[in-house]
């Protein structure tokens, strides 16, 4: 993990802090206006790739087929015992392999969605965003970490939802900064989970409000004839980016704008 970011995180953990959700939300709105096209494209590409791979997996490894003729005969007969027997027979040897492979492929496609974080940072630092940014995490050496982290977070959250729903919600709140920590601070899976939990726990209320806002945005997207979800999902990623920026920041980065007005003679032996 990057040394500067780790020092800042330790300071936040030791001293505490108070984030401003309103400021982060306004910042996210401005960034979204600048990269709306490419961020929406990332979500569309993810959906298309997900559909194609799921269909491909379904053709190669079909689940347990149901004998439709027998099913119709049992329904027409109205015999509940035969119906139960048919259901037990169909579930006797369930084939979970297609579901497992689909889950793995979905996790492998998530870096396309995570490219929105990188687009937001490029826009923030006055760099041009282009189509190739959609696949940046397949070539920057962070794919495996993002893949494993995605599976870990979703599995932990799924266990939480099974236990009593609320633990699953808490998982997503506490680990909301884990993906940006991998992308911007070079954290590994363990560091991303640990530091996200510790940082969020210092200002849990703000991040809880952020998650509720994101859920509301996604629901609003569904209500807009489901088309709005195409814009709602990328916006939630940009909001997470904005929260990360305002809480942890990018201490190891300097842009051309940041360097304007600095002393070019300082620490330069050739210009003294």
CSV table of C-alpha atoms in Angstrom, one decimal:
chain,number,residue,atom,x,y,z
A,1,UNK,CA,0.0,0.0,0.0
A,2,UNK,CA,1.2,3.6,-0.7
A,3,UNK,CA,3.0,5.0,2.3
A,4,UNK,CA,1.4,8.5,2.1
A,5,UNK,CA,-2.1,7.2,2.0
A,6,UNK,CA,-1.4,4.8,4.9
A,7,UNK,CA,-0.1,7.6,7.1
A,8,UNK,CA,-3.2,9.7,6.4
A,9,UNK,CA,-5.5,6.7,7.1
A,10,UNK,CA,-3.7,6.1,10.4
A,11,UNK,CA,-4.2,9.8,11.3
A,12,UNK,CA,-7.9,9.5,10.5
A,13,UNK,CA,-8.2,6.4,12.7
A,14,UNK,CA,-6.3,7.9,15.6
A,15,UNK,CA,-7.7,11.4,15.5
A,16,UNK,CA,-11.1,11.0,13.9
A,17,UNK,CA,-12.7,13.3,11.4
A,18,UNK,CA,-16.1,14.5,10.1
A,19,UNK,CA,-16.9,14.2,6.4
A,20,UNK,CA,-19.5,16.4,4.7
A,21,UNK,CA,-21.9,14.4,2.6
A,22,UNK,CA,-23.5,17.4,1.0
A,23,UNK,CA,-20.1,18.6,-0.3
A,24,UNK,CA,-19.2,15.2,-1.6
A,25,UNK,CA,-22.6,14.9,-3.3
A,26,UNK,CA,-22.3,18.3,-5.0
A,27,UNK,CA,-18.8,17.3,-6.1
A,28,UNK,CA,-20.0,14.0,-7.5
A,29,UNK,CA,-22.8,15.8,-9.4
A,30,UNK,CA,-20.3,18.1,-11.1
A,31,UNK,CA,-18.0,15.2,-12.0
A,32,UNK,CA,-20.9,13.2,-13.4
A,33,UNK,CA,-21.8,16.0,-15.7
A,34,UNK,CA,-18.3,15.8,-17.2
A,35,UNK,CA,-18.0,12.1,-17.7
A,36,UNK,CA,-21.7,11.1,-18.0
A,37,UNK,CA,-21.2,9.6,-21.5
A,38,UNK,CA,-18.3,7.4,-20.7
A,39,UNK,CA,-19.5,6.3,-17.3
A,40,UNK,CA,-22.9,5.3,-18.7
A,41,UNK,CA,-21.1,3.5,-21.5
A,42,UNK,CA,-19.1,1.5,-18.9
A,43,UNK,CA,-22.4,0.3,-17.3
A,44,UNK,CA,-23.9,-0.6,-20.7
A,45,UNK,CA,-20.8,-2.5,-21.8
A,46,UNK,CA,-20.9,-4.4,-18.5
A,47,UNK,CA,-24.6,-5.3,-19.0
A,48,UNK,CA,-24.0,-6.5,-22.5
A,49,UNK,CA,-20.9,-8.5,-21.6
A,50,UNK,CA,-22.7,-10.0,-18.6
A,51,UNK,CA,-25.7,-11.1,-20.7
A,52,UNK,CA,-23.5,-12.6,-23.4
A,53,UNK,CA,-21.4,-14.6,-20.9
A,54,UNK,CA,-24.4,-15.8,-18.9
A,55,UNK,CA,-26.1,-17.0,-22.1
A,56,UNK,CA,-22.8,-18.7,-23.2
A,57,UNK,CA,-22.5,-20.4,-19.8
A,58,UNK,CA,-26.1,-21.5,-20.0
A,59,UNK,CA,-25.6,-23.2,-23.4
A,60,UNK,CA,-22.4,-24.9,-22.3
A,61,UNK,CA,-23.5,-26.0,-18.9
A,62,UNK,CA,-27.3,-26.2,-18.7
A,63,UNK,CA,-29.0,-26.7,-15.3
A,64,UNK,CA,-31.2,-29.6,-14.5
A,65,UNK,CA,-33.9,-29.9,-17.2
A,66,UNK,CA,-37.5,-30.2,-16.1
A,67,UNK,CA,-39.7,-32.8,-17.9
A,68,UNK,CA,-42.4,-30.4,-19.1
A,69,UNK,CA,-44.6,-33.3,-20.3
A,70,UNK,CA,-44.6,-34.9,-16.9
A,71,UNK,CA,-45.1,-31.5,-15.2
A,72,UNK,CA,-48.2,-30.8,-17.4
A,73,UNK,CA,-49.7,-34.2,-16.7
A,74,UNK,CA,-49.2,-33.8,-12.9
A,75,UNK,CA,-50.8,-30.3,-13.0
A,76,UNK,CA,-53.8,-31.6,-15.0
A,77,UNK,CA,-54.2,-34.5,-12.6
A,78,UNK,CA,-54.2,-32.2,-9.6
A,79,UNK,CA,-52.4,-34.9,-7.6
A,80,UNK,CA,-50.4,-33.0,-4.9
A,81,UNK,CA,-48.4,-36.1,-4.0
A,82,UNK,CA,-47.2,-36.5,-7.6
A,83,UNK,CA,-46.4,-32.8,-7.7
A,84,UNK,CA,-44.2,-33.1,-4.6
A,85,UNK,CA,-42.5,-36.2,-6.0
A,86,UNK,CA,-41.7,-34.4,-9.2
A,87,UNK,CA,-40.2,-31.4,-7.3
A,88,UNK,CA,-38.1,-33.7,-5.1
A,89,UNK,CA,-36.9,-35.5,-8.2
A,90,UNK,CA,-35.9,-32.3,-9.9
A,91,UNK,CA,-34.0,-31.1,-6.9
A,92,UNK,CA,-32.4,-34.4,-6.0
A,93,UNK,CA,-29.2,-33.6,-7.8
A,94,UNK,CA,-29.1,-29.9,-8.3
A,95,UNK,CA,-26.5,-28.5,-10.7
A,96,UNK,CA,-24.9,-25.5,-9.0
A,97,UNK,CA,-22.0,-25.2,-11.5
A,98,UNK,CA,-23.8,-22.7,-13.9
A,99,UNK,CA,-24.5,-20.4,-11.0
A,100,UNK,CA,-21.0,-20.6,-9.6
A,101,UNK,CA,-19.5,-19.9,-13.1
A,102,UNK,CA,-21.9,-17.0,-13.6
A,103,UNK,CA,-20.9,-15.5,-10.3
A,104,UNK,CA,-17.2,-15.8,-11.2
A,105,UNK,CA,-17.8,-14.2,-14.6
A,106,UNK,CA,-19.8,-11.4,-13.0
A,107,UNK,CA,-17.0,-10.6,-10.6
A,108,UNK,CA,-14.5,-10.7,-13.4
A,109,UNK,CA,-16.6,-8.0,-15.3
A,110,UNK,CA,-16.9,-5.6,-12.3
A,111,UNK,CA,-13.6,-3.9,-13.2
A,112,UNK,CA,-15.4,-2.4,-16.1
A,113,UNK,CA,-17.7,-0.7,-13.7
A,114,UNK,CA,-14.8,0.3,-11.4
A,115,UNK,CA,-13.3,2.1,-14.4
A,116,UNK,CA,-15.7,4.9,-13.4
A,117,UNK,CA,-13.5,5.7,-10.4
A,118,UNK,CA,-10.5,6.1,-12.7
A,119,UNK,CA,-12.5,8.3,-15.1
A,120,UNK,CA,-13.6,10.5,-12.2
A,121,UNK,CA,-10.0,11.0,-11.1
A,122,UNK,CA,-8.9,11.8,-14.7
A,123,UNK,CA,-11.6,14.4,-15.0
A,124,UNK,CA,-10.7,15.8,-11.6
A,125,UNK,CA,-7.1,16.2,-12.7
A,126,UNK,CA,-8.0,17.8,-16.1
A,127,UNK,CA,-7.1,14.7,-18.2
A,128,UNK,CA,-9.0,13.5,-21.2
A,129,UNK,CA,-11.3,10.4,-20.7
A,130,UNK,CA,-11.5,8.0,-23.6
A,131,UNK,CA,-13.0,4.6,-24.4
A,132,UNK,CA,-9.9,2.6,-23.5
A,133,UNK,CA,-10.4,3.7,-19.8
A,134,UNK,CA,-13.2,1.2,-19.6
A,135,UNK,CA,-10.7,-1.6,-19.5
A,136,UNK,CA,-7.9,0.1,-17.6
A,137,UNK,CA,-8.1,-2.3,-14.7
A,138,UNK,CA,-7.4,-5.3,-17.0
A,139,UNK,CA,-4.0,-3.9,-17.8
A,140,UNK,CA,-2.9,-1.9,-14.7
A,141,UNK,CA,-2.1,-5.0,-12.6
A,142,UNK,CA,-5.0,-4.5,-10.2
A,143,UNK,CA,-7.5,-7.0,-11.9
A,144,UNK,CA,-6.8,-9.9,-9.6
A,145,UNK,CA,-7.0,-7.8,-6.4
A,146,UNK,CA,-10.3,-6.2,-7.6
A,147,UNK,CA,-11.7,-9.6,-8.6
A,148,UNK,CA,-10.9,-11.2,-5.2
A,149,UNK,CA,-12.1,-8.2,-3.3
A,150,UNK,CA,-15.4,-8.1,-5.2
A,151,UNK,CA,-16.0,-11.8,-4.4
A,152,UNK,CA,-15.0,-11.3,-0.7
A,153,UNK,CA,-17.3,-8.3,-0.2
A,154,UNK,CA,-20.3,-9.9,-1.9
A,155,UNK,CA,-19.9,-13.2,0.0
A,156,UNK,CA,-19.5,-11.5,3.3
A,157,UNK,CA,-22.6,-9.3,2.5
A,158,UNK,CA,-24.6,-12.3,1.4
A,159,UNK,CA,-23.9,-14.1,4.7
A,160,UNK,CA,-25.0,-10.9,6.5
A,161,UNK,CA,-28.2,-10.7,4.6
A,162,UNK,CA,-28.9,-14.4,5.3
A,163,UNK,CA,-28.3,-13.8,9.0
A,164,UNK,CA,-30.8,-10.9,9.4
A,165,UNK,CA,-30.5,-8.4,6.5
A,166,UNK,CA,-29.1,-5.6,8.7
A,167,UNK,CA,-25.6,-7.2,8.9
A,168,UNK,CA,-25.5,-7.4,5.1
A,169,UNK,CA,-26.3,-3.6,4.9
A,170,UNK,CA,-23.6,-2.9,7.5
A,171,UNK,CA,-21.1,-4.8,5.4
A,172,UNK,CA,-21.7,-2.6,2.4
A,173,UNK,CA,-21.5,0.6,4.6
A,174,UNK,CA,-18.2,-0.4,6.3
A,175,UNK,CA,-16.5,-1.6,3.1
A,176,UNK,CA,-17.7,1.3,0.9
A,177,UNK,CA,-14.1,2.6,0.5
A,178,UNK,CA,-12.5,-0.7,-0.2
A,179,UNK,CA,-12.5,-0.6,-4.0
A,180,UNK,CA,-11.1,3.0,-4.2
A,181,UNK,CA,-8.4,1.9,-1.7
A,182,UNK,CA,-7.2,-0.7,-4.2
A,183,UNK,CA,-7.4,1.6,-7.2
A,184,UNK,CA,-5.8,4.7,-5.7
A,185,UNK,CA,-3.8,3.5,-2.7
A,186,UNK,CA,-2.6,0.1,-4.1
A,187,UNK,CA,-4.1,-1.7,-1.1
A,188,UNK,CA,-4.3,-5.5,-1.2
A,189,UNK,CA,-7.5,-7.3,-0.3
A,190,UNK,CA,-6.8,-7.5,3.5
A,191,UNK,CA,-5.7,-3.8,3.7
A,192,UNK,CA,-8.7,-2.6,1.7
A,193,UNK,CA,-11.2,-4.4,3.9
A,194,UNK,CA,-9.4,-3.5,7.2
A,195,UNK,CA,-8.8,0.2,6.4
A,196,UNK,CA,-12.2,0.8,4.9
A,197,UNK,CA,-13.8,-0.6,8.0
A,198,UNK,CA,-11.6,1.4,10.4
A,199,UNK,CA,-12.0,4.7,8.5
A,200,UNK,CA,-15.8,4.4,8.0
A,201,UNK,CA,-16.3,3.4,11.6
A,202,UNK,CA,-14.9,6.9,12.6
A,203,UNK,CA,-17.8,8.6,10.8
A,204,UNK,CA,-20.4,5.9,10.4
A,205,UNK,CA,-23.3,8.2,10.1
A,206,UNK,CA,-22.1,10.0,7.0
A,207,UNK,CA,-21.4,6.8,5.2
A,208,UNK,CA,-24.8,5.3,6.3
A,209,UNK,CA,-26.5,8.4,4.8
A,210,UNK,CA,-24.4,8.0,1.6
A,211,UNK,CA,-25.5,4.4,1.2
A,212,UNK,CA,-29.2,5.3,1.8
A,213,UNK,CA,-28.8,8.1,-0.8
A,214,UNK,CA,-27.3,5.6,-3.3
A,215,UNK,CA,-30.1,3.1,-2.7
A,216,UNK,CA,-32.6,6.0,-3.3
A,217,UNK,CA,-30.9,7.0,-6.5
A,218,UNK,CA,-31.0,3.4,-7.8
A,219,UNK,CA,-34.6,3.0,-6.9
A,220,UNK,CA,-35.4,6.3,-8.6
A,221,UNK,CA,-33.6,5.0,-11.7
A,222,UNK,CA,-35.8,1.9,-11.7
A,223,UNK,CA,-38.9,4.0,-11.4
A,224,UNK,CA,-37.9,5.9,-14.5
A,225,UNK,CA,-39.0,3.0,-16.7
A,226,UNK,CA,-35.8,1.2,-15.6
A,227,UNK,CA,-33.8,3.4,-18.1
A,228,UNK,CA,-32.7,5.7,-15.4
A,229,UNK,CA,-30.7,2.9,-13.7
A,230,UNK,CA,-28.2,3.2,-16.6
A,231,UNK,CA,-27.2,6.7,-15.2
A,232,UNK,CA,-28.0,6.0,-11.5
A,233,UNK,CA,-25.5,3.2,-11.1
A,234,UNK,CA,-22.4,5.1,-12.5
A,235,UNK,CA,-23.4,8.1,-10.3
A,236,UNK,CA,-23.2,6.0,-7.2
A,237,UNK,CA,-19.6,5.0,-8.1
A,238,UNK,CA,-18.7,8.7,-8.6
A,239,UNK,CA,-20.3,9.5,-5.2
A,240,UNK,CA,-18.1,6.9,-3.6
A,241,UNK,CA,-15.1,8.4,-5.4
A,242,UNK,CA,-16.0,11.8,-4.1
A,243,UNK,CA,-16.3,10.5,-0.5
A,244,UNK,CA,-12.9,8.9,-0.9
A,245,UNK,CA,-11.4,12.1,-2.2
A,246,UNK,CA,-12.7,14.3,0.6
A,247,UNK,CA,-11.9,11.8,3.4
A,248,UNK,CA,-8.5,10.2,2.3
A,249,UNK,CA,-7.5,12.2,-0.7
A,250,UNK,CA,-4.5,11.7,-3.1
A,251,UNK,CA,-1.4,12.9,-1.1
A,252,UNK,CA,1.0,11.3,-3.5
A,253,UNK,CA,-0.4,12.9,-6.7
A,254,UNK,CA,0.3,16.4,-8.1
A,255,UNK,CA,-1.3,17.7,-11.3
A,256,UNK,CA,-0.1,20.3,-13.7
A,257,UNK,CA,-2.6,22.7,-12.2
A,258,UNK,CA,-1.2,22.0,-8.7
A,259,UNK,CA,2.3,22.7,-9.9
A,260,UNK,CA,1.5,26.2,-11.3
A,261,UNK,CA,3.1,28.9,-9.1
A,262,UNK,CA,5.6,26.5,-7.4
A,263,UNK,CA,9.3,27.4,-7.2
A,264,UNK,CA,11.0,25.6,-10.1
A,265,UNK,CA,14.4,26.4,-8.7
A,266,UNK,CA,13.8,24.6,-5.4
A,267,UNK,CA,15.7,21.3,-5.1
A,268,UNK,CA,16.9,21.6,-8.7
A,269,UNK,CA,20.8,21.8,-8.7
A,270,UNK,CA,20.8,22.7,-12.4
A,271,UNK,CA,18.8,25.9,-11.9
A,272,UNK,CA,20.5,27.5,-9.0
